[in-house]
mmCIF file of C-alpha atoms and ligand atoms in Angstrom:
data_model
loop_
_atom_site.group_PDB
_atom_site.id
_atom_site.type_symbol
_atom_site.label_atom_id
_atom_site.label_comp_id
_atom_site.label_asym_id
_atom_site.label_seq_id
_atom_site.Cartn_x
_atom_site.Cartn_y
_atom_site.Cartn_z
ATOM 1 C CA MET A 1 4.857 18.028 -10.235
ATOM 2 C CA GLU A 2 1.215 16.510 -9.360
ATOM 3 C CA LEU A 3 0.667 13.196 -7.638
ATOM 4 C CA ILE A 4 -2.708 11.410 -6.658
ATOM 5 C CA PHE A 5 -2.888 9.764 -3.812
ATOM 6 C CA ALA A 6 -5.908 7.211 -4.114
ATOM 7 C CA THR A 7 -7.427 7.655 -0.650
ATOM 8 C CA HIS A 8 -10.145 9.758 0.871
ATOM 9 C CA ASN A 9 -8.256 9.871 4.133
ATOM 10 C CA LEU A 10 -7.198 13.466 4.416
ATOM 11 C CA ASN A 11 -5.225 12.657 7.675
ATOM 12 C CA LYS A 12 -2.918 10.817 5.342
ATOM 13 C CA VAL A 13 -2.945 13.177 2.822
ATOM 14 C CA ILE A 14 -1.589 15.934 4.982
ATOM 15 C CA GLU A 15 1.146 13.574 6.417
ATOM 16 C CA ILE A 16 2.574 12.970 2.998
ATOM 17 C CA GLN A 17 2.035 16.409 1.801
ATOM 18 C CA ASN A 18 3.971 17.916 4.674
ATOM 19 C CA ALA A 19 6.645 15.146 3.800
ATOM 20 C CA LEU A 20 6.960 15.751 0.315
ATOM 21 C CA GLY A 21 7.213 19.571 0.495
ATOM 22 C CA ALA A 22 6.200 22.321 -2.201
ATOM 23 C CA ALA A 23 7.494 20.991 -5.308
ATOM 24 C CA PHE A 24 4.973 18.257 -4.981
ATOM 25 C CA LYS A 25 1.173 18.704 -5.245
ATOM 26 C CA VAL A 26 -0.656 15.733 -3.805
ATOM 27 C CA ILE A 27 -4.286 15.227 -4.903
ATOM 28 C CA SER A 28 -6.700 12.577 -3.141
ATOM 29 C CA LEU A 29 -9.908 11.504 -4.051
ATOM 30 C CA VAL A 30 -11.822 13.972 -2.583
ATOM 31 C CA ASP A 31 -10.464 16.423 -4.619
ATOM 32 C CA LEU A 32 -11.345 14.363 -7.601
ATOM 33 C CA ASN A 33 -14.904 13.544 -6.528
ATOM 34 C CA GLU A 34 -14.462 10.110 -6.796
ATOM 35 C CA ASN A 35 -16.335 7.415 -4.589
ATOM 36 C CA GLN A 36 -14.839 4.611 -2.703
ATOM 37 C CA ILE A 37 -12.832 2.138 -4.712
ATOM 38 C CA PRO A 38 -14.061 -1.482 -3.871
ATOM 39 C CA GLU A 39 -11.391 -3.416 -2.427
ATOM 40 C CA SER A 40 -12.256 -6.755 -3.830
ATOM 41 C CA GLY A 41 -8.679 -8.265 -3.572
ATOM 42 C CA THR A 42 -7.910 -11.497 -1.290
ATOM 43 C CA THR A 43 -4.506 -9.737 -0.073
ATOM 44 C CA ILE A 44 -3.359 -6.644 1.112
ATOM 45 C CA GLN A 45 -1.098 -6.095 -2.151
ATOM 46 C CA GLU A 46 -3.965 -6.990 -4.282
ATOM 47 C CA ASN A 47 -6.180 -4.174 -2.616
ATOM 48 C CA SER A 48 -3.449 -1.274 -2.844
ATOM 49 C CA HIS A 49 -2.492 -2.365 -6.394
ATOM 50 C CA LEU A 50 -6.118 -2.134 -7.524
ATOM 51 C CA LYS A 51 -6.836 1.212 -6.356
ATOM 52 C CA ALA A 52 -3.195 2.697 -7.542
ATOM 53 C CA SER A 53 -4.270 0.954 -10.965
ATOM 54 C CA TYR A 54 -7.373 2.237 -11.304
ATOM 55 C CA ILE A 55 -6.802 5.602 -10.813
ATOM 56 C CA TYR A 56 -3.608 5.523 -12.748
ATOM 57 C CA HIS A 57 -5.510 4.143 -15.889
ATOM 58 C CA LYS A 58 -8.317 6.749 -15.311
ATOM 59 C CA TYR A 59 -6.119 10.221 -14.896
ATOM 60 C CA HIS A 60 -2.723 9.182 -16.240
ATOM 61 C CA LEU A 61 -0.916 11.170 -13.709
ATOM 62 C CA PRO A 62 1.596 9.451 -10.942
ATOM 63 C CA CYS A 63 -0.286 7.734 -8.773
ATOM 64 C CA PHE A 64 0.008 5.674 -5.438
ATOM 65 C CA ALA A 65 -2.153 3.931 -2.951
ATOM 66 C CA ASP A 66 -1.719 2.434 0.440
ATOM 67 C CA ASP A 67 -3.346 -0.725 1.831
ATOM 68 C CA THR A 68 -2.677 -1.902 5.660
ATOM 69 C CA GLY A 69 -3.584 -5.230 7.319
ATOM 70 C CA LEU A 70 -3.136 -6.113 11.328
ATOM 71 C CA GLU A 71 -1.413 -9.770 11.035
ATOM 72 C CA VAL A 72 -1.668 -11.592 14.548
ATOM 73 C CA PHE A 73 0.468 -14.544 14.396
ATOM 74 C CA SER A 74 -1.531 -16.717 16.500
ATOM 75 C CA LEU A 75 -4.684 -16.252 14.464
ATOM 76 C CA ASN A 76 -3.057 -17.789 11.145
ATOM 77 C CA ASN A 77 -2.380 -13.842 10.352
ATOM 78 C CA GLU A 78 -5.914 -12.684 10.673
ATOM 79 C CA PRO A 79 -7.295 -10.034 10.574
ATOM 80 C CA GLY A 80 -5.208 -9.266 7.687
ATOM 81 C CA VAL A 81 -6.732 -7.997 4.862
ATOM 82 C CA HIS A 82 -10.093 -7.800 6.679
ATOM 83 C CA SER A 83 -8.582 -5.337 9.307
ATOM 84 C CA ALA A 84 -11.260 -2.526 8.810
ATOM 85 C CA ARG A 85 -14.208 -5.066 8.703
ATOM 86 C CA TYR A 86 -13.154 -7.691 11.034
ATOM 87 C CA ALA A 87 -16.067 -8.064 13.228
ATOM 88 C CA GLY A 88 -18.349 -7.053 10.297
ATOM 89 C CA THR A 89 -19.553 -3.482 11.525
ATOM 90 C CA GLY A 90 -16.997 -1.321 10.487
ATOM 91 C CA ALA A 91 -16.302 -0.134 14.016
ATOM 92 C CA SER A 92 -12.768 -0.286 15.515
ATOM 93 C CA GLU A 93 -14.383 -0.863 18.891
ATOM 94 C CA ASP A 94 -16.251 -4.007 17.809
ATOM 95 C CA ASN A 95 -13.129 -4.939 15.897
ATOM 96 C CA ILE A 96 -10.943 -4.763 18.950
ATOM 97 C CA ASP A 97 -13.638 -6.460 21.362
ATOM 98 C CA LEU A 98 -13.547 -9.401 18.737
ATOM 99 C CA LEU A 99 -9.521 -9.460 18.266
ATOM 100 C CA LEU A 100 -9.431 -9.581 22.443
ATOM 101 C CA THR A 101 -11.814 -12.455 22.404
ATOM 102 C CA ASN A 102 -10.447 -14.486 19.468
ATOM 103 C CA LEU A 103 -7.067 -14.369 21.506
ATOM 104 C CA SER A 104 -8.065 -14.405 24.787
ATOM 105 C CA ASP A 105 -6.611 -18.342 25.042
ATOM 106 C CA HIS A 106 -3.803 -17.563 22.860
ATOM 107 C CA GLU A 107 -0.018 -16.940 24.782
ATOM 108 C CA ASP A 108 1.455 -15.577 22.089
ATOM 109 C CA ARG A 109 0.031 -12.264 21.133
ATOM 110 C CA GLY A 110 2.866 -11.234 18.743
ATOM 111 C CA ALA A 111 1.537 -9.304 16.022
ATOM 112 C CA GLN A 112 2.673 -7.072 12.646
ATOM 113 C CA PHE A 113 1.068 -3.975 10.829
ATOM 114 C CA LYS A 114 1.582 -4.235 7.048
ATOM 115 C CA THR A 115 1.286 -1.739 4.662
ATOM 116 C CA ILE A 116 1.767 -2.301 0.661
ATOM 117 C CA LEU A 117 1.931 0.983 -1.028
ATOM 118 C CA THR A 118 1.639 0.826 -4.760
ATOM 119 C CA PHE A 119 3.091 3.743 -7.159
ATOM 120 C CA TYR A 120 2.587 4.343 -10.728
ATOM 121 C CA ASP A 121 5.204 6.392 -12.298
ATOM 122 C CA ASP A 122 4.680 8.821 -15.187
ATOM 123 C CA GLN A 123 6.168 5.707 -17.421
ATOM 124 C CA SER A 124 3.255 3.470 -16.445
ATOM 125 C CA ASN A 125 6.081 1.513 -14.320
ATOM 126 C CA CYS A 126 4.478 -0.042 -11.165
ATOM 127 C CA HIS A 127 6.405 -0.438 -7.970
ATOM 128 C CA PHE A 128 5.629 -1.709 -4.524
ATOM 129 C CA PHE A 129 7.118 -0.304 -1.050
ATOM 130 C CA GLU A 130 6.446 -2.398 1.989
ATOM 131 C CA GLY A 131 6.586 -1.393 5.571
ATOM 132 C CA ILE A 132 5.994 -3.530 8.761
ATOM 133 C CA VAL A 133 6.288 -2.886 12.308
ATOM 134 C CA GLN A 134 6.096 -5.888 14.629
ATOM 135 C CA GLY A 135 4.544 -5.665 18.183
ATOM 136 C CA ASN A 136 1.957 -7.142 20.833
ATOM 137 C CA ILE A 137 -1.439 -7.321 21.316
ATOM 138 C CA LEU A 138 -2.182 -6.037 24.990
ATOM 139 C CA SER A 139 -4.979 -7.870 26.747
ATOM 140 C CA SER A 140 -6.934 -4.529 27.299
ATOM 141 C CA ARG A 141 -6.618 -0.822 26.007
ATOM 142 C CA MET A 142 -4.153 1.841 26.676
ATOM 143 C CA GLY A 143 -4.591 5.212 25.565
ATOM 144 C CA VAL A 144 -6.996 6.905 23.283
ATOM 145 C CA GLY A 145 -5.268 8.619 20.776
ATOM 146 C CA GLY A 146 -4.891 7.430 16.885
ATOM 147 C CA PHE A 147 -7.456 5.135 15.320
ATOM 148 C CA GLY A 148 -8.003 1.344 14.325
ATOM 149 C CA TYR A 149 -6.323 -1.171 16.355
ATOM 150 C CA ASP A 150 -3.925 1.551 17.886
ATOM 151 C CA PRO A 151 -5.269 1.221 21.566
ATOM 152 C CA ILE A 152 -4.057 -2.602 21.977
ATOM 153 C CA PHE A 153 -0.920 -2.502 19.933
ATOM 154 C CA GLN A 154 2.546 -2.065 21.503
ATOM 155 C CA PRO A 155 5.345 -1.917 19.218
ATOM 156 C CA VAL A 156 8.601 -3.951 20.019
ATOM 157 C CA GLY A 157 11.140 -1.826 22.325
ATOM 158 C CA PHE A 158 8.233 0.498 23.729
ATOM 159 C CA GLU A 159 6.360 0.814 26.796
ATOM 160 C CA LYS A 160 3.374 2.699 25.111
ATOM 161 C CA THR A 161 0.612 1.434 22.756
ATOM 162 C CA PHE A 162 0.439 3.161 19.302
ATOM 163 C CA SER A 163 -2.615 5.418 21.251
ATOM 164 C CA GLN A 164 -0.321 6.653 23.516
ATOM 165 C CA MET A 165 2.330 7.952 21.083
ATOM 166 C CA SER A 166 2.031 11.301 19.348
ATOM 167 C CA LEU A 167 1.504 11.203 15.538
ATOM 168 C CA GLU A 168 5.233 12.456 14.868
ATOM 169 C CA GLU A 169 6.346 9.339 17.114
ATOM 170 C CA LYS A 170 4.013 6.793 15.617
ATOM 171 C CA ASN A 171 4.910 7.888 12.068
ATOM 172 C CA LYS A 172 8.948 7.487 12.676
ATOM 173 C CA ILE A 173 8.214 3.817 13.305
ATOM 174 C CA SER A 174 5.035 2.759 11.805
ATOM 175 C CA HIS A 175 4.109 0.655 9.011
ATOM 176 C CA ARG A 176 2.715 3.398 6.913
ATOM 177 C CA GLY A 177 5.677 5.651 7.847
ATOM 178 C CA ILE A 178 8.215 3.235 6.747
ATOM 179 C CA ALA A 179 6.575 2.589 3.311
ATOM 180 C CA ILE A 180 5.942 6.445 2.918
ATOM 181 C CA THR A 181 9.525 7.037 3.292
ATOM 182 C CA LYS A 182 10.703 4.146 0.906
ATOM 183 C CA LEU A 183 8.242 6.074 -1.922
ATOM 184 C CA LEU A 184 9.730 9.480 -0.990
ATOM 185 C CA ASN A 185 13.495 7.976 -1.336
ATOM 186 C CA HIS A 186 12.158 6.596 -4.684
ATOM 187 C CA ILE A 187 10.716 9.842 -5.763
ATOM 188 C CA ARG A 188 13.753 12.031 -4.588
ATOM 189 C CA SER A 189 16.325 9.820 -6.335
ATOM 190 C CA LYS A 190 14.509 9.962 -9.961
HETATM 191 P P1 IMP B 201 -6.557 1.056 5.732
HETATM 192 O O1 IMP B 201 -5.788 -0.019 4.391
HETATM 193 O O2 IMP B 201 -5.083 2.116 5.665
HETATM 194 O O3 IMP B 201 -7.771 1.557 5.331
HETATM 195 O O4 IMP B 201 -6.381 0.296 6.869
HETATM 196 C C1 IMP B 201 -7.155 -0.859 7.060
HETATM 197 C C2 IMP B 201 -7.555 -1.229 8.584
HETATM 198 O O5 IMP B 201 -6.482 -1.622 9.229
HETATM 199 C C3 IMP B 201 -8.229 0.080 9.270
HETATM 200 O O6 IMP B 201 -9.624 0.179 9.033
HETATM 201 C C4 IMP B 201 -7.787 0.051 10.789
HETATM 202 O O7 IMP B 201 -8.416 -1.190 11.364
HETATM 203 C C5 IMP B 201 -6.499 -0.977 10.755
HETATM 204 N N1 IMP B 201 -5.366 0.248 10.391
HETATM 205 C C6 IMP B 201 -4.606 0.464 9.461
HETATM 206 N N2 IMP B 201 -3.729 1.236 9.860
HETATM 207 C C7 IMP B 201 -3.552 1.251 11.118
HETATM 208 C C8 IMP B 201 -2.772 2.119 12.308
HETATM 209 O O8 IMP B 201 -1.596 2.844 12.132
HETATM 210 N N3 IMP B 201 -3.236 1.788 13.484
HETATM 211 C C9 IMP B 201 -4.023 1.094 13.876
HETATM 212 N N4 IMP B 201 -5.482 0.508 12.932
HETATM 213 C C10 IMP B 201 -4.524 0.742 11.731
#
């Protein structure tokens, strides 16, 4: 079965292809020579849906897309849908610096990563799967692995940040890992 993943991120494609196994062929936007789809929505769910919807209605093949935001409770859930370009430059280092500055006066450093995965099946039915992991924002970076806000995000119940975990460790508990597991269970149950 062919399944389009509406992303250019080949790490994410490899991750889900491994999880699905040889019965599925995951096709990415790189394979399809597609440009970046503008994320013009005002919520994580809207952006996830608009990417999946655009690709499904163009190719008429089962298709899914993900969108993620970091919600910091004492900052009214910012950066949220603006996570990728919080500081305006698109650079993770700038985003982290701005977040640490904005949080410097706050005692509550609780936060969560939220992923919404949108799946269009071959009958054109649309399903949403959510993955959330809660944690705390540290006051300085710890670790060098991962990407985005990983160096300052410490999931609840762990001494390490996402940056200090192996990819396998992170995927078991992460927002995206949880949403992908829900999608896989749904596909396998059909
Ligand atoms: P995307 O929707 O997966 O592209 O995520 C949007 C932004 O959220 C990224 O550019 C990162 O800044 C941040 N982000 C998403 N997932 C993660 C993660 O697993 N660790 C750290 N930052 C993340």
